[in-house]
Coordinates of C-alpha atoms and ligand atoms in Angstrom, one line a residue:
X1 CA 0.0 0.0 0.0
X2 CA 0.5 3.6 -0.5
X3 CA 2.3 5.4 2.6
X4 CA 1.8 8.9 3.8
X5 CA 4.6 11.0 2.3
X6 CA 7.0 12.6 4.9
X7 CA 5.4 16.0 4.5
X8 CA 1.5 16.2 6.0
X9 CA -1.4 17.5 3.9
X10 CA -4.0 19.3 4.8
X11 CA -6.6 17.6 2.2
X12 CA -9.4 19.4 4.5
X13 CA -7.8 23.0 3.7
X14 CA -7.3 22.1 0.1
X15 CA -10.7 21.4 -0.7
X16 CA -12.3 24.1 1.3
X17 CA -9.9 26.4 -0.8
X18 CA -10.6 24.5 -4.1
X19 CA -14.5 24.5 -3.1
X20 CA -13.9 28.5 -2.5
X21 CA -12.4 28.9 -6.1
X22 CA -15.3 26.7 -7.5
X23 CA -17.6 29.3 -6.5
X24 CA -15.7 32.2 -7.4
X25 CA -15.4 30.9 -10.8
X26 CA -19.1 29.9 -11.2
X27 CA -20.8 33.1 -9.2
X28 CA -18.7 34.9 -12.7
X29 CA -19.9 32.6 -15.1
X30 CA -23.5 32.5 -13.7
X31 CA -24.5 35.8 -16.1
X32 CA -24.1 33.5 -19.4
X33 CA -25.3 29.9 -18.5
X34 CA -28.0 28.5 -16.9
X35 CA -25.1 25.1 -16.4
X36 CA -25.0 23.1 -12.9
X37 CA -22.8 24.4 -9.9
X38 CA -19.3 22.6 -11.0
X39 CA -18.8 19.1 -9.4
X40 CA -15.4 18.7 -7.5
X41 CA -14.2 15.5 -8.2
X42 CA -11.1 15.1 -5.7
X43 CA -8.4 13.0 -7.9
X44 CA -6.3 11.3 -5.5
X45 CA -4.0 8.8 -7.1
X46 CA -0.9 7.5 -5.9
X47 CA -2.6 8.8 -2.6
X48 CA -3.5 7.0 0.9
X49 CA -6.9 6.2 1.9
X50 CA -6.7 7.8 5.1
X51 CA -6.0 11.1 3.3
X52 CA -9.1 10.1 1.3
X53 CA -11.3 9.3 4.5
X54 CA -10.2 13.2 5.6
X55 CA -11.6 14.8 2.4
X56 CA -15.1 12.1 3.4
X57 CA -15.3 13.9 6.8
X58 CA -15.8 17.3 5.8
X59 CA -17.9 16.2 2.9
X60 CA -16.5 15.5 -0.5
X61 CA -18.0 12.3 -2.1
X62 CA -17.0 12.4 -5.7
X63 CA -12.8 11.3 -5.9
X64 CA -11.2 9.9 -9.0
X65 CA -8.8 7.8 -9.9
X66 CA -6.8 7.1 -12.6
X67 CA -5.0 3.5 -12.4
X68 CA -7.6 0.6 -12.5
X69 CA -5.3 -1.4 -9.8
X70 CA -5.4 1.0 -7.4
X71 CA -9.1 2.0 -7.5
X72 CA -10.0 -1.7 -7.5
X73 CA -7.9 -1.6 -3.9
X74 CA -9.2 1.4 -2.3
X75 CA -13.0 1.0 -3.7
X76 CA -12.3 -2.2 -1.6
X77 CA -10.2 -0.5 1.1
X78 CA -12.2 -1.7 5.0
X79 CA -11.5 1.4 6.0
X80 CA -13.1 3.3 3.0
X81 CA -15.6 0.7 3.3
X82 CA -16.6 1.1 7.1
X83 CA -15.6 4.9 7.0
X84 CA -17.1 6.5 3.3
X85 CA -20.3 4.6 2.7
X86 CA -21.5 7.6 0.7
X87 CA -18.4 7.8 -1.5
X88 CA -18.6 8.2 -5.4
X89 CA -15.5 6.7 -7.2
X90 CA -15.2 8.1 -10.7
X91 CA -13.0 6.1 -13.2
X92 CA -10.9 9.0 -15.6
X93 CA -8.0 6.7 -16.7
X94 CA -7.8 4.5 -19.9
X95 CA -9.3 1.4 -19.3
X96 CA -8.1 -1.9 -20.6
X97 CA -11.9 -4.2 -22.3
X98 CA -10.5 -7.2 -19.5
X99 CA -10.5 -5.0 -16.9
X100 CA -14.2 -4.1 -17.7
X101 CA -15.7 -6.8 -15.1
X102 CA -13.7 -5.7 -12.2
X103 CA -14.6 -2.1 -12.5
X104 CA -18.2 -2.6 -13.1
X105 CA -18.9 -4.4 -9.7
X106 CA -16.9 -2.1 -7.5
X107 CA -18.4 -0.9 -4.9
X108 CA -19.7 3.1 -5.0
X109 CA -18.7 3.2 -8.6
X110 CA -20.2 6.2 -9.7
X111 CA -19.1 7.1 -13.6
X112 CA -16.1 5.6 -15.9
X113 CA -15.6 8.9 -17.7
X114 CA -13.2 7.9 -20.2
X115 CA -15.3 5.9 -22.8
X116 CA -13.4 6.8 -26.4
X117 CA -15.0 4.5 -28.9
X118 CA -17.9 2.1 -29.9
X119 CA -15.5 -1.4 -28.7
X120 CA -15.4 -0.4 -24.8
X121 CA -18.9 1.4 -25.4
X122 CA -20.2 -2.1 -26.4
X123 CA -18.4 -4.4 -23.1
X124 CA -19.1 -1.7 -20.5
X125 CA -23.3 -2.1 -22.2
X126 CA -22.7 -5.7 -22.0
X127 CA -20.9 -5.8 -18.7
X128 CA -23.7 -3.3 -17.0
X129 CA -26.4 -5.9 -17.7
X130 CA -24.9 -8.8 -15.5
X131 CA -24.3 -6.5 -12.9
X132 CA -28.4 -5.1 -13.2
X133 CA -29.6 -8.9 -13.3
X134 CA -27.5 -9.1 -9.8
X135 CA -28.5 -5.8 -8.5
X136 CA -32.6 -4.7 -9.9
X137 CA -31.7 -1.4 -8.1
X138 CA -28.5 -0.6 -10.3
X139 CA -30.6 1.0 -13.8
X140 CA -27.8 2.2 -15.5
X141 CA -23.7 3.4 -15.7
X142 CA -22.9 6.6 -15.8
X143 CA -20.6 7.8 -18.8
X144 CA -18.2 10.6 -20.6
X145 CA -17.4 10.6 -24.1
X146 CA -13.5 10.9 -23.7
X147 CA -12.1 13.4 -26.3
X148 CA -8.8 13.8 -27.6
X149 CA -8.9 17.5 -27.7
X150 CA -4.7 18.0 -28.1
X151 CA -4.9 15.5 -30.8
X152 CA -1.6 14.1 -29.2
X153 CA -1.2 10.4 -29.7
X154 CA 0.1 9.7 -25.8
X155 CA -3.9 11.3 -25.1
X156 CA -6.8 8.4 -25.0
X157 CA -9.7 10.0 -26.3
X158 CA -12.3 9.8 -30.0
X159 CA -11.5 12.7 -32.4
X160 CA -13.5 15.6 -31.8
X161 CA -15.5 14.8 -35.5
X162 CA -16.1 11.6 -34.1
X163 CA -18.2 12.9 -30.7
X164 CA -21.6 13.6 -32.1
X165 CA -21.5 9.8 -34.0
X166 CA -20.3 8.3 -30.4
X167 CA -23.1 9.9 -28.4
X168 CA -25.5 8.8 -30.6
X169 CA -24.2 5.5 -30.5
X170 CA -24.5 5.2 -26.9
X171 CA -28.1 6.6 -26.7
X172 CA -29.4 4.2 -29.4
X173 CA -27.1 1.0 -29.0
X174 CA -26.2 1.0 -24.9
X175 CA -29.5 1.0 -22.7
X176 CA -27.5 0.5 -20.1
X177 CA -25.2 3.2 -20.0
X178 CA -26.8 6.6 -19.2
X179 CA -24.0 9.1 -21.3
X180 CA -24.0 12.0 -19.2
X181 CA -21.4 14.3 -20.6
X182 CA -18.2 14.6 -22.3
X183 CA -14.5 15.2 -21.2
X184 CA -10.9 16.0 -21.9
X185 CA -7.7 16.0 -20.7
X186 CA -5.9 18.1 -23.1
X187 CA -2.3 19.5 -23.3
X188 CA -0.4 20.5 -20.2
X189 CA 1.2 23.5 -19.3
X190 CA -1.0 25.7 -21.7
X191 CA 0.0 29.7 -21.5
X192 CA -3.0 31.5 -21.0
X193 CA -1.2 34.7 -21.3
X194 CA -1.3 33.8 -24.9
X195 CA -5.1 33.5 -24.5
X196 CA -8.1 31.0 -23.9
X197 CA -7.2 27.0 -23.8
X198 CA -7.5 25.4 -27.5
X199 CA -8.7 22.1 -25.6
X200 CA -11.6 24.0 -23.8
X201 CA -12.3 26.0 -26.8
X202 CA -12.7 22.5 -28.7
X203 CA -14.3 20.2 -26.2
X204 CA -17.2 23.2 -25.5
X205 CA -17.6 22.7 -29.3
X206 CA -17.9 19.2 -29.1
X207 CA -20.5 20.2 -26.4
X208 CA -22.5 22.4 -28.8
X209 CA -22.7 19.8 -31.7
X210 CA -24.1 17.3 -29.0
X211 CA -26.8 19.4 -27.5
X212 CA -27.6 21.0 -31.1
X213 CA -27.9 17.8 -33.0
X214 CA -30.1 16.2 -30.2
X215 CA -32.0 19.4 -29.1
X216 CA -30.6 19.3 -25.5
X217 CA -30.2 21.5 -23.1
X218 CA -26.6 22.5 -22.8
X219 CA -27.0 22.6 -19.3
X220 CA -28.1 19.3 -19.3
X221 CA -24.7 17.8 -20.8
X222 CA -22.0 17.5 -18.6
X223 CA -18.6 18.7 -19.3
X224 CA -15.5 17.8 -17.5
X225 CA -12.4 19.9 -18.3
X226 CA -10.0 21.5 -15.6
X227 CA -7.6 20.3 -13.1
X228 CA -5.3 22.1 -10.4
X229 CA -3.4 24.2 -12.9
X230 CA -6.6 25.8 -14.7
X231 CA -9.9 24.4 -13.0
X232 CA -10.7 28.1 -12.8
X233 CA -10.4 28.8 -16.2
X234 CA -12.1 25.7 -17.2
X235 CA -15.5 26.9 -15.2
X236 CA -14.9 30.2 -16.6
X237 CA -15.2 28.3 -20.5
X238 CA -18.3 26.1 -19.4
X239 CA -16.9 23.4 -17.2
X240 CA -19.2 21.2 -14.9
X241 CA -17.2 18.7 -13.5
X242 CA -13.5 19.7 -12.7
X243 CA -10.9 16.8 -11.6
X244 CA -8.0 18.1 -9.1
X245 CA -5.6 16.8 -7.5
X246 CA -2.5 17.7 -6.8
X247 CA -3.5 20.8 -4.9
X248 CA -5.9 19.0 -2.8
X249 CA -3.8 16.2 -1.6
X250 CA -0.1 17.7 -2.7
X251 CA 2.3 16.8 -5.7
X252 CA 2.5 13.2 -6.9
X253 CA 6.0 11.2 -6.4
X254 CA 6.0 11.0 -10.6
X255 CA 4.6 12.8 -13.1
X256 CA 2.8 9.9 -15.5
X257 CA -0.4 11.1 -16.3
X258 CA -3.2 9.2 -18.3
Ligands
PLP1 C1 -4.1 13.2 -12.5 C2 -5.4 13.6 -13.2 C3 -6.0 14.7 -12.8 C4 -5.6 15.7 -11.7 O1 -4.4 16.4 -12.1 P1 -3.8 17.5 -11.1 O2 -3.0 18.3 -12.0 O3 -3.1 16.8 -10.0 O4 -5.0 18.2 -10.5 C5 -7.2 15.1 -13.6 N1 -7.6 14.3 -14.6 C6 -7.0 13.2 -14.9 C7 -7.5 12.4 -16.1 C8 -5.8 12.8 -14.3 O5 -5.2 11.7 -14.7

């Protein structure tokens, strides 16, 4: 297992501060959308459960995580089982068709938000209907369209041309899995003193295809962009879900990201 680093973190402070900016950002945007509040998902890979169990006590439910290993272990963690019975794991790493099964029947699974083509559409839908014949209550799994907004070949994600035909092929072809949004990871290290994020620029326009070809509500599709570095300008753009970590729960050991 993961040890507490030598340095303590105050994951409490960090999400009261990151909650704090959430609303900032939002209370600016609320003059041009009618979106949600943004959702803090609190990514903490490579990071303890008990740091996990102090971001529970004040209140955060939704945490990500990015390697399928280690979510099996803490979604299975006693202690997060005895101690976060509320908790709402969100899958945002690339995940491998024979890993499907395990991450389907862990426990507080909330939404695998990196689904990228029709193949892992197809074994999650197929994979969601054993777990509903086991569990009647469990109607359907949450998804993202993962898009590859940077275009960069190290990035999972569909093309952004490809969006509108994978959302329709999850509302007519998967009854099982309830597409709720899409998402992006985009390039690191963007200079926004050379203006506004190509990748949020690009997935919001993904966004707008979606809801315009379907008549939805933009509101109504959830968009995931934004993570310690520019969560802020990510709400700012038309974020609803933003993923951070490293300022919640301090800097990873290594910097190998999805
Ligand atoms: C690690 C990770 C994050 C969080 O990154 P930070 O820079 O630490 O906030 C967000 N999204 C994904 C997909 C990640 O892998």
């Amino acid at each position: 297992m993961i040890r507490r680093t030598m340095t303590e973190v105050d994951v409490k402070l960090g999400i009261r501060q990151t909650l704090a900016k959430i609303d900032e950002a939002y209370s600016k945007r609320l003059k041009t959308s009618n979106a949600p509040k943004p959702l803090l998902v609190a990514v903490s890979k490579t990071k303890p459960v008990d740091l996990i169990v102090d971001g529970y006590s004040i209140g955060q439910r939704d945490f990500g995580e990015n390697y399928i290993q280690e979510l099996i272990e803490k979604a299975n963690n006693p202690t997060i089982l005895e101690h976060c019975k509320d908790i709402r794991w969100h899958f945002i790493g690339r995940l491998q068709t024979n890993k499907i099964n395990k991450v389907v029947t862990l426990p507080n699974l909330h939404m695998v938000q990196t689904v990228h083509n029709t193949k892992l559409a197809d074994a999650l839908n197929k994979a969601w209907e054993k777990v509903k014949a086991a569990n009647p209550d469990k109607q359907t799994l949450n998804v993202l369209i993962q898009i590859n907004t940077s275009g960069e070949d190290e990035k999972s994600g569909t093309e952004p041309a490809e969006a509108v035909n994978l959302y329709r092929y999850l509302s007519e072809k998967c009854p099982n899995l309830n597409c709720q949004g899409v998402m992006t990871i985009g390039r690191f290290g963007h200079d926004y003193s050379t203006g506004p994020n190509p990748d949020f620029i690009e997935l919001m326009s993904c966004h707008q295809r979606i809801c315009s070809t379907f008549g939805k509500d933009p509101a109504e599709l959830l968009v995931s962009m934004g993570m310690s570095d520019d969560f802020v300008q990510a709400i700012e753009m038309g974020s609803t879900i933003v993923r951070v970590g490293s300022s919640i729960f301090g800097a990873r050991a290594k910097k190998n990201e999805a």
